[in-house]
Every structure is written in structure tokens, then in C-alpha cells.
CSV table of C-alpha atoms in Angstrom, one decimal:
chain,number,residue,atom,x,y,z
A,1,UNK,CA,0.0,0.0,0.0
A,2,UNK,CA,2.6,2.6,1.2
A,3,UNK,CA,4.4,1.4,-2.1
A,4,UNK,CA,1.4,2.7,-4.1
A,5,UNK,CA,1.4,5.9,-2.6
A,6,UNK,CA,4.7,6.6,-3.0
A,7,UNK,CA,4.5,5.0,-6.2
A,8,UNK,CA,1.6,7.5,-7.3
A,9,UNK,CA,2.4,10.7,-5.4
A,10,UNK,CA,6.1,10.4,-7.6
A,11,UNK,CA,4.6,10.5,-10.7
A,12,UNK,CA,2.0,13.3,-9.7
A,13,UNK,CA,5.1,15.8,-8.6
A,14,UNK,CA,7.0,14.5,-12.2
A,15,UNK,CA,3.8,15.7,-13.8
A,16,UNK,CA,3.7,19.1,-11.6
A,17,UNK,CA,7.5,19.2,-12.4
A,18,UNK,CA,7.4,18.8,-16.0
A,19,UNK,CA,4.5,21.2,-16.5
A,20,UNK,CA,6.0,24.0,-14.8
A,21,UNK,CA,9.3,23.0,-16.7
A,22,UNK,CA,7.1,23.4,-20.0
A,23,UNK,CA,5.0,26.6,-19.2
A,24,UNK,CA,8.0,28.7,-17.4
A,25,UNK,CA,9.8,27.7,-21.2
A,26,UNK,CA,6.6,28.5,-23.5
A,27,UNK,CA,4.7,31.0,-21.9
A,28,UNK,CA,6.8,32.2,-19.1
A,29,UNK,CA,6.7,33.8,-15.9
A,30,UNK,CA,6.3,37.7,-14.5
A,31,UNK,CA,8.7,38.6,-11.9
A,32,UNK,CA,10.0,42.0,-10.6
A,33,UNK,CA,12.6,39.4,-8.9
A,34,UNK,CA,15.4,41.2,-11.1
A,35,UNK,CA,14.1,44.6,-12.0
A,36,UNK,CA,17.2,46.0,-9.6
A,37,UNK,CA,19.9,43.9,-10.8
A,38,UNK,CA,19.0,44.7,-14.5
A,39,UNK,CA,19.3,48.7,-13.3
A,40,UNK,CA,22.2,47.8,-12.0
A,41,UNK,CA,23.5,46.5,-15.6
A,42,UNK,CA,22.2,49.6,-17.1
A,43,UNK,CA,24.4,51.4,-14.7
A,44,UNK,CA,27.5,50.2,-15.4
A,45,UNK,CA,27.2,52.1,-19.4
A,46,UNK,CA,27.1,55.3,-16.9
A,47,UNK,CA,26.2,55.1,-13.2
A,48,UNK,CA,24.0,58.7,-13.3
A,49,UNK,CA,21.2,56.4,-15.8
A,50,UNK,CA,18.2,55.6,-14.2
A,51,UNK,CA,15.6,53.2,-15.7
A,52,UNK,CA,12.1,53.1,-15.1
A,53,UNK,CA,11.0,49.4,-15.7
A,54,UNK,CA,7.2,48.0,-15.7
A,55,UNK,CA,6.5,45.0,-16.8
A,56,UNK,CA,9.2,41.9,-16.6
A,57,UNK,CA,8.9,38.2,-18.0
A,58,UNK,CA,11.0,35.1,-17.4
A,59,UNK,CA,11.3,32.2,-19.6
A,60,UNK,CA,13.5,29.3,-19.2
A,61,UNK,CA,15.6,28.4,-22.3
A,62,UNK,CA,16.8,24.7,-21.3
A,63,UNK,CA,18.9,24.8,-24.4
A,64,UNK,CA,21.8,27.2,-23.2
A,65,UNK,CA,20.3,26.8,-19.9
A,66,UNK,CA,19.5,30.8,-18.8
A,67,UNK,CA,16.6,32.2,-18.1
A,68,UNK,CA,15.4,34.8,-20.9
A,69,UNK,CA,14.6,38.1,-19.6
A,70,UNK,CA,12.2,40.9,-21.0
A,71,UNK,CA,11.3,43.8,-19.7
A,72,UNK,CA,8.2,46.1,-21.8
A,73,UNK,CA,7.7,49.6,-21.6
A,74,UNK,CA,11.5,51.2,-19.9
A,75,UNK,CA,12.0,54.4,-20.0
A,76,UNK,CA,16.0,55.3,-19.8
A,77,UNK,CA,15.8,58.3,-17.4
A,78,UNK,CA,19.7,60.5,-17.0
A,79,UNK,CA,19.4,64.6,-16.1
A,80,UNK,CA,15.6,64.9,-16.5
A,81,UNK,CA,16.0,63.5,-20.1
A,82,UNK,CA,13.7,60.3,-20.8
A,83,UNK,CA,14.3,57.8,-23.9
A,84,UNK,CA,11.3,55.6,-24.6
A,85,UNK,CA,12.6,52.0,-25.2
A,86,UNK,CA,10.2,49.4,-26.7
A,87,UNK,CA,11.9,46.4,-24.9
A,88,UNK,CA,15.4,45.3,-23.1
A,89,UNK,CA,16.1,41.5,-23.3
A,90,UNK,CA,18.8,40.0,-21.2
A,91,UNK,CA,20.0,36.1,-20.3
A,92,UNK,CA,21.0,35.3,-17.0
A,93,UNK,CA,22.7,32.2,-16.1
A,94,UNK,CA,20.9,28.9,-14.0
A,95,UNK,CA,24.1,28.4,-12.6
A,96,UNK,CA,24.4,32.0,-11.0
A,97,UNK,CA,20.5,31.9,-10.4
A,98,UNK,CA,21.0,28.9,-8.2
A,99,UNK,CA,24.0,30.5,-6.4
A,100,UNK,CA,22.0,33.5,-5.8
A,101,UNK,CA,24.1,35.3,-8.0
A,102,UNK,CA,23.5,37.6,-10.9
A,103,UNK,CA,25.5,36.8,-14.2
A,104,UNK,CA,24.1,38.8,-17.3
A,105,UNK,CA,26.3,38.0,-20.2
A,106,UNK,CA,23.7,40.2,-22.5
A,107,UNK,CA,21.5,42.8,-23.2
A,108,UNK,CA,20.1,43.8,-25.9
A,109,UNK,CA,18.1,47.4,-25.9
A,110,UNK,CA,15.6,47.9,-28.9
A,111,UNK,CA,14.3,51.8,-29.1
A,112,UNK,CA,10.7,52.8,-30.0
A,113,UNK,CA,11.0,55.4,-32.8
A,114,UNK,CA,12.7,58.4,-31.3
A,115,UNK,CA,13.5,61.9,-32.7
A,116,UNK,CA,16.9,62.4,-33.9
A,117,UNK,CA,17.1,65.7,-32.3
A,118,UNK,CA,16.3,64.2,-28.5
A,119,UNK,CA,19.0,61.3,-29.0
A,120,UNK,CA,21.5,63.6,-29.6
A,121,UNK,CA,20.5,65.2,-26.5
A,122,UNK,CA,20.9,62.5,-24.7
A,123,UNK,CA,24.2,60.9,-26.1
A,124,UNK,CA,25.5,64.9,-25.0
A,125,UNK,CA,24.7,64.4,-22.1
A,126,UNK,CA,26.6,61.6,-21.6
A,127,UNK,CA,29.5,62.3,-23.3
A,128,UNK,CA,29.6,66.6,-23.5
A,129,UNK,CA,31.4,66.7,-27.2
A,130,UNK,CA,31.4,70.1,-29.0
A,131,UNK,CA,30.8,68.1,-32.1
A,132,UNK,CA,28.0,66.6,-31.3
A,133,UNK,CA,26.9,70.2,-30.2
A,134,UNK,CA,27.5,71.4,-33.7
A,135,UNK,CA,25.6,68.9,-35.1
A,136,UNK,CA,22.8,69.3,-32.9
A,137,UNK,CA,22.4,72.8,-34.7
A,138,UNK,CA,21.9,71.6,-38.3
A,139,UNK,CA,19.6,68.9,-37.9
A,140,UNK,CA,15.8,70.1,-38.0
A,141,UNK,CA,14.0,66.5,-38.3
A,142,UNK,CA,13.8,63.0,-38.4
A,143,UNK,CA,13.1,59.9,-36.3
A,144,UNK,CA,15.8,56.9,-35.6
A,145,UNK,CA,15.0,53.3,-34.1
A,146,UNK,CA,18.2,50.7,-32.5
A,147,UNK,CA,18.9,47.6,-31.4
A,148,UNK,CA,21.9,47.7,-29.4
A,149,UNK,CA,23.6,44.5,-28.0
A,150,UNK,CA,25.9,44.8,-25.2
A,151,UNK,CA,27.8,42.0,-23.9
A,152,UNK,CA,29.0,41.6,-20.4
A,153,UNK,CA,32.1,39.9,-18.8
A,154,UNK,CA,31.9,37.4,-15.9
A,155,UNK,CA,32.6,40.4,-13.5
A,156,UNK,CA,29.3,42.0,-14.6
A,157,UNK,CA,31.8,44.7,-16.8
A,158,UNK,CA,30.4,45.5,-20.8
A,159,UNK,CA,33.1,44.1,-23.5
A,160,UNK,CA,34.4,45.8,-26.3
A,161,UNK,CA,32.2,43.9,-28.8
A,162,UNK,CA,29.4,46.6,-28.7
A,163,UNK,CA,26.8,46.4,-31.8
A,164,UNK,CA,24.0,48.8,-33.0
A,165,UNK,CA,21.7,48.2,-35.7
A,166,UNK,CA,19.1,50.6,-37.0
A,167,UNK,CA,17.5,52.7,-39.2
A,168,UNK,CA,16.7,56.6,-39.8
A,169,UNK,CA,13.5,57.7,-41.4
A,170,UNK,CA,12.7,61.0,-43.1
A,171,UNK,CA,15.9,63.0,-41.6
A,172,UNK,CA,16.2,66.5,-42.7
A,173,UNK,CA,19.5,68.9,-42.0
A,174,UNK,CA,20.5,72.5,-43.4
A,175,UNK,CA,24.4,72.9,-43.8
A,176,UNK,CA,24.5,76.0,-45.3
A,177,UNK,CA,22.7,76.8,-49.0
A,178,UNK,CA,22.6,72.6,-48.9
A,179,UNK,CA,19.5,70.9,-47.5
A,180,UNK,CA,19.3,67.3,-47.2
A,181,UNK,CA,15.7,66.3,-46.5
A,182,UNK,CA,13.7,62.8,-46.6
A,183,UNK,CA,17.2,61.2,-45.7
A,184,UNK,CA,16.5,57.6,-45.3
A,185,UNK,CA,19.3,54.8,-44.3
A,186,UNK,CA,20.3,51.5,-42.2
A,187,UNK,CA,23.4,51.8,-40.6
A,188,UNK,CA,25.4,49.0,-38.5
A,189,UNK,CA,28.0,49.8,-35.6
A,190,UNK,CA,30.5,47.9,-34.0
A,191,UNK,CA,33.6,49.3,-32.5
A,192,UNK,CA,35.4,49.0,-35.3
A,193,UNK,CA,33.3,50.2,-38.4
A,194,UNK,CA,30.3,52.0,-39.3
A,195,UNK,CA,28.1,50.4,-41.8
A,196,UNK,CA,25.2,52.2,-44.5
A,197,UNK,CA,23.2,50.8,-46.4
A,198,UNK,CA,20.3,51.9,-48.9
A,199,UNK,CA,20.9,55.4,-48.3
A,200,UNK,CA,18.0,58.1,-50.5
A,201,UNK,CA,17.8,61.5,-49.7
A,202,UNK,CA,16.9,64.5,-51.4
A,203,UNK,CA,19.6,67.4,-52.3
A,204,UNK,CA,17.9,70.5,-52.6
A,205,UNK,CA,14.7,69.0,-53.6
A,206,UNK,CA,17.0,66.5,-56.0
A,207,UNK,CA,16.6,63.2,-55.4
A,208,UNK,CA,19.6,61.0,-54.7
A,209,UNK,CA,19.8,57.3,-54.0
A,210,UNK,CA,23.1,55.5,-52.8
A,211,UNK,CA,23.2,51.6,-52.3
């Protein structure tokens, strides 16, 4: 008899365990379990970003054996200054999870569409460069949206293997008796080259295409 119940209850916690395995790895979880340590992360680009995060969910991908995070709705707050992110995805380690640890080996940001003119605001404020001052001045319009991919070492510190992927829509700028309006482009950044593709713009009401 006792056989029978332990017989029975073993295969009713396999079933409990396998379908929590399956739904925390299809559907996922919501958690504010690592909002702080993901701030954290954030900090370590500049430790004077704050980020406003709402909504987090957890899924469990046995394959490389982290947990998958996603966060919905961040805003990236430095000086007053607010960036509007769509969504920041990260993978965190089992092994540091069960340690009670918190090893994020990446994140990768993806912007909402976001005037030109504000993002250069921002980047000034992190980095005060005349030049990007100047340029400030001469651009009048124009939205950008990014995906940008930071790695992280095992002390929690971003490598040197940055890369952001994007696109600029309808981008206008006056230099002078030249204006460039409609400019239109993907670009691709690393820390070693810039990348642009299918550029088309108009040149004093000209239009220009580049491949």
C-alpha cells in the first residue's frame, strides 16, 4: 500500500514538475525578482542612468540553460532626459541563479521610434562633445529606431564587442545653402566600423539614391 502511494504521489510531482518546466519555457513567468539587478547593468554604461521598468517576463531556455529576460515599456531616465525603449532583453545564467548570483552575459536594448534631435541630446549628455553640439544645430528632423547588443564579462563589466543596428526615417538637416531632406538609411555599428546601407535623400529637392 505505502508502495502505491509513493508510487503515485512520484509521478503526480513529475507531472507538476514537467509542466511547470514546459510553461515557465513556452509561456513564461512575470517577476520584478530582477528589476534592480537589471538597473544595475544599465548602470554600469554610466552610473548617473536611471531606468524606469514596468513589466518583466522570465522564460526558461533549457537549451543554453538561462533564463530569458524581458522587460516592456523602460523608459531610460539621465538629467531629467527620458528615452522611450520598446523592450530590453537579457540572459542570466541557471548556474548564478542557483548561487544566488547575478551573471548577465547580455543585453540587448531595442528603441521605440525616437526623434533624432532628442537622442543627440541625450548621447550629449553623456558624453559633452562640441561636435556633437554642432551637429545638434543643423539637424531640424527625423526619427531613428536601434537595437543595441551589449555584452558583459563574468565580472558584470560590458566588452568591447558593442553592436548597433538601425534605421533613420525622413531625416532633414540644413548645412549651409545645402539641405538634405527625406534622408532615409540602415546603418550597422560595431567598435570597429560603421556600416550604410540603402541610403536616398533629397539634395535640394533632388533626389539622390546610394546603395
Amino acid at each position: 500500500m505505502k508502495k502505491k502511494i509513493f508510487y503515485r504521489l512520484t509521478i503526480i510531482l513529475s507531472l507538476i514538475f514537467l509542466f511547470l518546466i514546459t510553461y515557465a519555457s513556452t509561456i513564461g513567468l512575470k517577476t520584478n525578482r530582477f528589476n534592480s539587478q537589471i538597473i544595475s547593468q544599465i548602470k554600469n554604461i554610466d552610473p548617473n542612468i536611471d531606468a524606469k521598468i514596468n513589466d518583466v517576463s522570465i522564460r526558461l531556455n533549457l537549451i543554453k540553460f538561462t533564463l530569458d529576460v524581458k522587460t516592456v515599456g523602460t523608459d531610460l531616465i539621465y538629467k531629467n532626459k527620458i528615452i522611450k525603449i520598446e523592450n530590453i532583453k537579457s540572459k542570466i545564467s541557471l548556474k548564478s541563479v542557483v548561487n544566488n548570483q547575478f551573471a548577465l552575459s547580455e543585453i540587448l536594448i531595442s528603441t521605440k521610434s525616437l526623434p533624432i534631435k532628442d537622442v543627440v541630446a541625450f548621447i550629449r549628455l553623456l558624453k559633452n562633445d562640441p561636435k556633437l553640439f554642432i551637429v545638434q544645430q543643423f539637424i531640424t528632423s527625423g526619427f531613428i529606431v536601434a537595437d543595441i547588443k551589449l555584452n558583459f564579462n563574468k565580472f558584470g563589466k560590458i566588452k568591447n564587442n558593442f553592436k548597433v543596428n538601425g534605421l533613420v526615417n525622413d531625416f532633414k538637416i540644413s548645412l549651409l545653402d545645402k539641405k538634405i531632406s527625406k534622408l532615409n538609411f540602415i546603418f550597422q555599428i560595431t567598435n570597429k566600423e560603421f556600416i550604410f546601407n540603402d541610403i536616398r535623400f533629397l539634395l535640394n529637392n533632388k533626389s539622390i539614391i546610394s546603395p
